């Protein structure tokens, strides 16, 4: 089949590459001409394990193309997918629909023959009707069905998730559109659940799922706080909970709070929709508030640990919002860093704190972090350099390589002996044996034996 994908970001690109690998003819469209130029030159524009090799293969085999021109890609497409961003509105925090509406307006004149227009972006309930109305206004004779096709892939696992989806949700009442989509995804029949539901249900499934996972993360974080006070170990508690099939063992890792390009904005958008519809989504509202406060509390904890140290230095390991991605959008690591930097300038609160020097390293996210943090921190080229003369090691992202850190070497490089591990990545037994004072999440403070 012929597929056009509008938006070549974290969703559009892996989807395009995946569909090409299944044998479809795919054209990925983006307004960002630098991105398209890079992709046409065979250069990947984001980090996802395994994506580059698959992309190169499909370009070489002639099934995958990139363009800025909708006129070039859309007329021949059987399915046009919209995968543009839906960021939070700066004021109301509802999903900002300007990219979706623009994409609908731009694709409409080029529709030719029967086409399924599938919204892959995460969009509020009722967006299907809005997209349909725009298309009808621009091109009243277009023969198309507008469906909801929410995306559930996880960043860092995009390739794996494309080929192994838990479910594919197709939201439409149109039998014709369903038949097209079932044909598109026929390779997944019998392997994954293919759910055909109403368009409004499909739009809701995506938000309801993300909000639920965000609440699960928040819940285990609160349990971790409880464990710290009571002497229980959250790893043991999470294991005990996770073996209960009603609960499941996913998203039971405590940490600095959820982040990334999806959970924060999707919980806020869901809460907004609740308020708009007069429904009290109190669990979601509470999760949003407490998750934001968590980063502030972490920054306070770091400042407490370095209090009294002259010219304190904090070696920060990890900037991406989670391991396996270069994405720093709404990253808890970036928010903790911003909070640490802000507290110095805050004349009302905590003026007594000395501003620490922050030395940062991330295996994949340095370029994205630089765009956001500029010259406010020092960037180094590996984890050991970040620890040179540091008073505290602060682990903020769960990269595999941090798990295998040579703690004897780290200790010899550092000035101090404190580890604050917000991802429970570091082997605490080895940390203590190497003379560190170790503070993980949901565990009591552990001090080296004298
Ligand atoms: P992104 O910002 O990485 O990519 C969006 C791309 O769309 C950009 O490259 C932008 O230039 C392009 N674009 C914007 N307007 C355009 C237009 N009119 N024509 C052509 N290109 C246009 O966004 P993303 O992370 O891929 O997210 C896309 C959507 O998918 C969002 O609604 C998001 O909530 C949802 N989603 C994201 C993920 C994820 O893991 N990132 C997972 C599931 C769902």
XYZ file of C-alpha atoms and ligand atoms in Angstrom:
494
model
C 0.000 0.000 0.000
C 1.016 3.627 -0.409
C 1.380 5.603 2.801
C 2.113 9.277 3.426
C 3.112 10.316 6.933
C 2.910 13.964 7.937
C 5.438 14.713 10.680
C 8.794 12.944 10.816
C 9.487 13.052 14.549
C 9.666 10.441 17.291
C 6.405 8.866 16.085
C 6.339 9.607 12.356
C 9.843 8.385 11.556
C 9.748 4.988 13.326
C 6.224 4.431 11.953
C 7.364 5.251 8.425
C 10.431 3.046 8.680
C 8.399 0.209 10.219
C 5.694 0.327 7.544
C 8.350 0.381 4.803
C 9.979 -2.672 6.383
C 6.583 -4.429 6.185
C 6.713 -3.827 2.438
C 4.614 -0.698 2.059
C 5.637 2.291 -0.005
C 6.134 5.152 2.407
C 6.734 8.875 1.961
C 7.523 10.821 5.139
C 6.696 14.515 4.964
C 7.952 17.301 7.187
C 7.919 21.099 7.046
C 11.414 21.132 8.572
C 13.566 21.176 5.467
C 16.808 20.571 7.371
C 15.324 17.367 8.756
C 14.228 16.227 5.294
C 17.609 17.100 3.777
C 19.375 15.077 6.474
C 17.028 12.114 6.046
C 17.404 12.217 2.270
C 21.145 12.096 2.804
C 20.601 8.949 4.886
C 21.293 10.681 8.206
C 19.037 9.790 11.100
C 17.578 12.790 12.940
C 16.796 11.187 16.293
C 18.178 8.367 18.385
C 16.225 5.115 18.554
C 17.963 1.806 18.897
C 17.963 -0.108 15.601
C 16.187 2.610 13.627
C 19.102 3.880 11.569
C 19.989 0.493 10.096
C 16.373 -0.225 9.216
C 15.950 3.235 7.699
C 19.067 2.880 5.543
C 17.925 -0.546 4.347
C 14.482 0.668 3.312
C 15.821 3.771 1.568
C 18.246 1.551 -0.354
C 15.470 -0.861 -1.299
C 13.365 2.050 -2.578
C 10.369 1.800 -0.240
C 11.082 4.867 1.911
C 11.227 8.489 0.749
C 11.297 11.900 2.393
C 9.926 15.199 1.159
C 8.684 18.599 2.269
C 6.020 18.539 -0.449
C 2.529 17.335 0.363
C 1.578 17.749 -3.306
C 4.201 15.139 -4.140
C 3.217 12.529 -1.564
C -0.492 12.732 -0.841
C -2.369 12.252 -4.149
C -1.200 8.660 -4.572
C -1.502 7.670 -0.897
C -4.072 5.097 0.257
C -3.511 6.197 3.849
C -2.323 9.606 5.078
C -1.161 9.558 8.701
C -0.957 12.735 10.736
C 1.901 12.486 13.261
C 2.583 16.118 14.116
C 3.073 17.435 17.634
C 0.262 18.303 20.046
C 2.153 20.276 22.705
C 0.439 21.759 25.720
C -1.117 25.168 25.166
C 1.112 27.661 26.993
C -1.764 29.046 29.056
C -4.559 26.490 29.405
C -2.346 23.359 29.127
C -4.944 21.728 26.868
C -3.528 20.043 23.753
C -2.578 22.761 21.299
C -4.166 21.789 18.010
C -2.491 24.285 15.719
C -0.193 21.716 14.054
C -3.040 19.222 13.562
C -5.327 21.841 12.044
C -2.529 23.128 9.789
C -1.713 19.589 8.640
C -5.402 18.934 7.837
C -5.641 22.185 5.877
C -2.429 21.439 3.960
C -3.238 17.833 3.087
C -6.861 18.418 2.050
C -6.330 19.913 -1.437
C -4.107 17.016 -2.489
C -6.460 14.150 -1.639
C -7.212 12.110 -4.728
C -9.242 8.896 -4.879
C -10.448 7.184 -1.713
C -8.045 7.948 1.148
C -8.018 7.127 4.832
C -6.752 10.083 6.869
C -5.544 8.613 10.159
C -4.648 10.755 13.152
C -1.684 9.146 14.915
C -0.970 12.152 17.100
C -2.455 12.167 20.594
C -5.500 14.390 20.232
C -8.487 15.445 22.337
C -11.846 13.776 21.957
C -13.679 15.300 19.032
C -10.575 15.993 16.942
C -11.771 13.548 14.279
C -14.816 15.742 13.636
C -12.647 18.881 13.572
C -10.182 17.410 11.050
C -13.080 16.181 8.930
C -14.655 19.654 8.940
C -11.403 21.294 7.798
C -10.970 18.798 4.971
C -14.596 19.265 3.854
C -14.191 23.041 3.923
C -10.987 23.000 1.836
C -11.936 20.145 -0.470
C -15.702 19.469 -0.378
C -15.533 16.627 -2.882
C -12.699 14.698 -1.209
C -13.459 10.989 -0.898
C -11.996 10.190 2.505
C -12.605 8.855 5.985
C -10.934 10.497 8.957
C -10.068 7.925 11.600
C -8.254 7.858 14.934
C -5.181 5.612 15.046
C -3.484 6.409 18.360
C 0.176 5.579 18.767
C 1.395 3.671 21.819
C 5.102 3.241 21.094
C 7.565 4.002 23.867
C 10.516 6.227 23.084
C 13.713 4.225 23.355
C 11.822 1.100 22.239
C 10.155 2.511 19.140
C 11.416 -0.144 16.723
C 10.599 -2.995 19.089
C 7.169 -1.556 19.835
C 6.350 -0.980 16.170
C 6.855 -4.662 15.405
C 5.406 -5.932 18.702
C 2.449 -3.730 19.576
C 0.269 -4.796 22.512
C -2.668 -3.530 20.503
C -3.540 -1.548 17.414
C -6.560 0.672 17.964
C -8.578 1.692 14.934
C -11.211 4.311 15.683
C -13.882 4.657 13.029
C -17.443 3.695 12.163
C -16.541 3.358 8.492
C -16.365 -0.264 7.292
C -14.417 0.895 4.254
C -11.736 2.580 6.370
C -11.535 -0.450 8.689
C -10.931 -2.741 5.736
C -8.074 -0.527 4.521
C -6.479 -0.414 7.977
C -6.825 -4.164 8.505
C -5.062 -4.693 5.192
C -2.308 -2.267 6.250
C -1.745 -4.108 9.519
C -2.434 -7.652 8.261
C 1.037 -8.796 9.402
C -0.085 -8.271 13.004
C -3.228 -10.391 12.760
C -3.113 -13.153 15.351
C -0.012 -11.609 16.970
C -1.421 -8.397 18.412
C -4.882 -7.297 19.417
C -6.494 -5.237 16.682
C -9.307 -3.281 18.307
C -11.899 -1.596 16.135
C -13.738 1.009 18.187
C -15.572 4.303 17.821
C -13.403 7.251 16.864
C -14.097 9.051 20.143
C -13.253 5.894 22.111
C -9.924 5.573 20.294
C -9.091 9.200 21.093
C -9.943 8.563 24.748
C -8.053 5.240 24.998
C -4.749 7.006 24.368
C -5.221 9.660 27.078
C -6.777 7.225 29.546
C -3.819 4.855 29.090
C -1.120 7.497 29.490
C -2.814 9.072 32.497
C -3.123 5.653 34.117
C 0.576 4.871 33.650
C 1.516 8.329 34.953
C -0.590 7.666 38.067
C 1.097 4.278 38.495
C 4.508 5.975 38.419
C 3.300 8.556 40.905
C 1.927 5.819 43.140
C 5.199 3.888 43.320
C 7.036 7.164 43.988
C 4.770 7.834 46.963
C 5.332 4.271 48.174
C 9.081 4.898 47.838
C 8.734 7.983 50.058
C 6.883 5.825 52.553
C 9.603 3.147 52.473
C 12.287 5.757 53.150
C 10.500 6.711 56.362
C 9.749 3.195 57.513
C 12.862 1.193 56.645
C 11.200 -0.931 53.952
C 12.994 -1.335 50.628
C 10.972 -0.195 47.598
C 12.701 -2.717 45.299
C 11.362 -5.552 47.440
C 7.960 -3.921 47.779
C 7.709 -3.353 44.015
C 8.712 -6.947 43.340
C 6.068 -8.162 45.758
C 3.436 -5.969 44.160
C 4.498 -6.703 40.596
C 4.028 -10.452 40.892
C 0.313 -9.788 41.453
C -1.182 -10.264 37.985
C -3.846 -7.662 38.778
C -1.098 -5.064 39.178
C 1.651 -6.181 36.791
C 5.342 -5.411 37.171
C 5.685 -2.562 34.656
C 6.201 1.045 35.738
C 6.953 0.110 39.317
C 10.416 1.680 39.313
C 10.536 4.697 41.602
C 12.431 7.738 40.415
C 12.442 11.496 40.044
C 8.895 11.565 38.652
C 7.553 10.994 35.171
C 8.592 13.229 32.298
C 9.072 13.160 28.556
C 7.066 14.483 25.697
C 3.918 12.492 26.497
C 2.945 11.867 30.136
C 3.159 15.480 31.366
C 1.267 16.967 28.450
C -1.225 14.127 28.158
C -2.141 14.171 31.848
C -2.624 17.942 31.652
C -4.724 17.617 28.497
C -6.846 14.869 30.089
C -7.380 16.953 33.229
C -8.382 19.896 31.056
C -10.885 17.746 29.152
C -12.312 16.563 32.481
C -12.817 20.143 33.632
C -14.327 21.123 30.269
C -16.813 18.284 30.553
C -17.615 18.847 34.218
C -15.982 15.587 35.314
C -13.770 15.599 38.400
C -10.591 13.721 37.456
C -9.115 14.219 40.903
C -6.573 11.376 40.715
C -5.040 12.843 37.576
C -5.125 16.415 38.932
C -3.340 15.286 42.105
C -0.763 13.273 40.161
C 0.141 16.297 38.020
C 0.608 18.543 41.038
C 2.665 16.097 43.117
C 4.814 14.983 40.189
C 5.895 18.593 39.606
C 6.638 19.128 43.293
C 8.860 16.053 43.334
C 11.579 17.731 41.208
C 11.607 20.697 43.581
C 12.002 18.374 46.545
C 14.884 16.574 44.859
C 16.654 19.874 44.202
C 16.142 20.796 47.860
C 17.648 17.474 48.905
C 20.739 18.032 46.729
C 21.166 21.545 48.123
C 20.829 20.175 51.661
C 23.583 17.628 51.001
C 26.035 20.237 49.684
C 25.221 22.840 52.310
C 28.371 24.169 53.915
C 30.689 22.985 51.114
C 32.772 25.766 49.540
C 32.302 25.976 45.755
C 30.283 22.747 45.591
C 30.388 20.643 42.437
C 27.715 18.179 41.397
C 28.520 15.563 38.748
C 25.279 14.821 36.924
C 24.832 11.541 35.083
C 21.918 11.633 32.671
C 19.887 14.356 30.978
C 17.413 12.494 28.762
C 13.962 11.917 30.231
C 14.748 8.196 30.324
C 17.439 5.807 29.139
C 17.532 4.808 25.470
C 16.541 8.176 24.019
C 18.092 11.564 23.275
C 14.800 13.306 24.084
C 15.035 15.948 26.826
C 11.520 17.309 26.531
C 10.035 17.644 30.036
C 12.916 15.532 31.290
C 12.946 15.184 35.097
C 16.746 15.526 34.858
C 16.431 18.891 33.134
C 13.783 20.010 35.609
C 15.941 19.091 38.599
C 18.836 20.992 36.997
C 16.627 24.012 36.312
C 15.390 23.901 39.913
C 18.977 23.761 41.190
C 19.906 26.751 39.034
C 16.757 28.706 39.855
C 17.079 28.406 43.609
C 20.195 30.550 43.602
C 18.418 33.394 41.828
C 15.326 33.124 43.984
C 15.646 35.980 46.438
C 12.652 34.925 48.505
C 13.403 31.269 48.994
C 16.645 29.611 50.034
C 18.999 32.492 49.423
C 21.400 30.877 51.839
C 22.250 28.100 49.364
C 25.491 28.264 47.483
C 24.996 27.718 43.785
C 26.652 24.420 42.881
C 28.642 24.025 39.697
C 26.842 21.441 37.616
C 28.923 19.177 35.381
C 26.710 17.117 33.114
C 26.987 14.076 30.895
C 24.525 11.978 28.907
C 25.451 9.342 26.307
C 22.906 10.558 23.725
C 21.172 13.728 24.857
C 24.004 16.279 25.010
C 23.007 18.164 21.859
C 19.360 18.437 22.852
C 20.326 19.437 26.395
C 22.641 22.181 25.118
C 19.735 23.734 23.220
C 17.780 23.931 26.472
C 20.425 24.697 29.107
C 22.889 26.743 27.071
C 25.932 27.772 29.067
C 24.351 27.359 32.479
C 26.128 24.038 33.077
C 29.437 22.457 32.070
C 29.264 19.680 29.469
C 31.797 16.851 29.468
C 32.371 13.866 27.245
C 32.004 10.931 29.629
C 30.666 9.985 33.032
C 34.067 9.920 34.736
C 34.886 13.452 33.583
C 31.597 14.592 35.125
C 32.745 13.197 38.467
C 36.159 14.876 38.602
C 36.367 16.850 41.864
C 32.620 16.442 42.393
C 31.213 16.538 45.892
C 28.101 14.651 44.868
C 27.285 12.180 42.108
C 23.697 12.746 41.011
C 22.203 10.010 38.800
C 19.174 11.282 36.912
C 18.695 8.962 33.913
C 18.755 5.161 33.827
C 21.444 4.529 31.212
C 22.826 0.984 31.267
C 26.423 2.251 31.328
C 25.818 4.038 34.638
C 24.849 0.705 36.163
C 28.313 -0.616 35.351
C 30.171 2.429 36.659
C 33.627 1.625 38.055
C 32.939 2.877 41.569
C 36.544 2.638 42.773
C 37.583 4.874 39.853
C 34.652 7.210 40.492
C 35.610 7.502 44.155
C 39.230 8.278 43.329
C 38.125 11.064 40.954
C 35.628 12.709 43.282
C 36.318 15.192 46.045
C 33.355 14.057 48.104
C 31.755 10.677 48.720
C 28.023 11.267 48.243
C 25.829 9.500 45.709
C 22.241 10.555 45.153
C 20.809 7.967 42.821
C 17.356 8.946 41.606
C 17.115 5.864 39.391
C 18.451 3.195 41.742
C 21.064 2.408 39.096
C 24.179 2.146 41.200
C 24.983 -1.056 43.073
C 24.595 0.240 46.631
C 26.529 -2.624 48.243
C 29.542 -1.880 46.071
C 29.075 1.871 46.608
C 29.303 1.478 50.377
C 32.261 -0.900 50.060
C 34.035 1.795 48.033
C 33.503 4.405 50.731
C 30.452 6.170 49.346
C 27.475 7.429 51.276
C 24.577 6.211 49.138
C 21.079 7.650 48.880
C 18.744 5.835 46.511
C 14.981 6.169 46.077
C 12.770 4.303 48.528
C 15.655 3.028 50.625
C 17.209 4.384 53.763
C 20.464 6.345 53.544
C 23.418 3.932 53.535
C 26.766 4.980 54.990
C 30.168 3.384 54.468
C 31.451 1.143 57.253
C 34.054 2.868 59.353
P 7.846 15.577 17.181
O 7.798 16.985 17.622
O 9.059 14.747 17.429
O 7.587 15.528 15.608
C 6.579 16.251 14.977
C 7.065 16.600 13.579
O 5.977 17.142 12.838
C 8.164 17.664 13.540
O 9.281 17.154 12.818
C 7.536 18.846 12.826
O 8.443 19.576 12.038
C 6.492 18.149 11.977
N 5.382 18.982 11.547
C 4.648 19.867 12.289
N 3.688 20.423 11.517
C 3.804 19.881 10.285
C 3.069 20.043 9.078
N 2.033 20.866 8.994
N 3.468 19.318 8.004
C 4.521 18.474 8.073
N 5.241 18.283 9.193
C 4.865 18.965 10.290
O 6.555 14.896 17.812
P 6.406 13.363 18.281
O 7.091 13.116 19.554
O 6.673 12.466 17.114
O 4.839 13.327 18.602
C 3.855 13.401 17.581
C 2.501 13.046 18.185
O 2.507 11.677 18.595
C 2.121 13.861 19.417
O 0.728 14.073 19.416
C 2.493 12.953 20.553
O 1.728 13.194 21.704
C 2.153 11.593 19.973
N 2.897 10.487 20.565
C 4.225 10.616 20.828
C 4.928 9.544 21.341
C 6.408 9.675 21.664
O 6.952 8.735 22.249
N 7.065 10.762 21.295
C 4.284 8.326 21.587
C 2.945 8.209 21.267
C 2.258 9.297 20.746
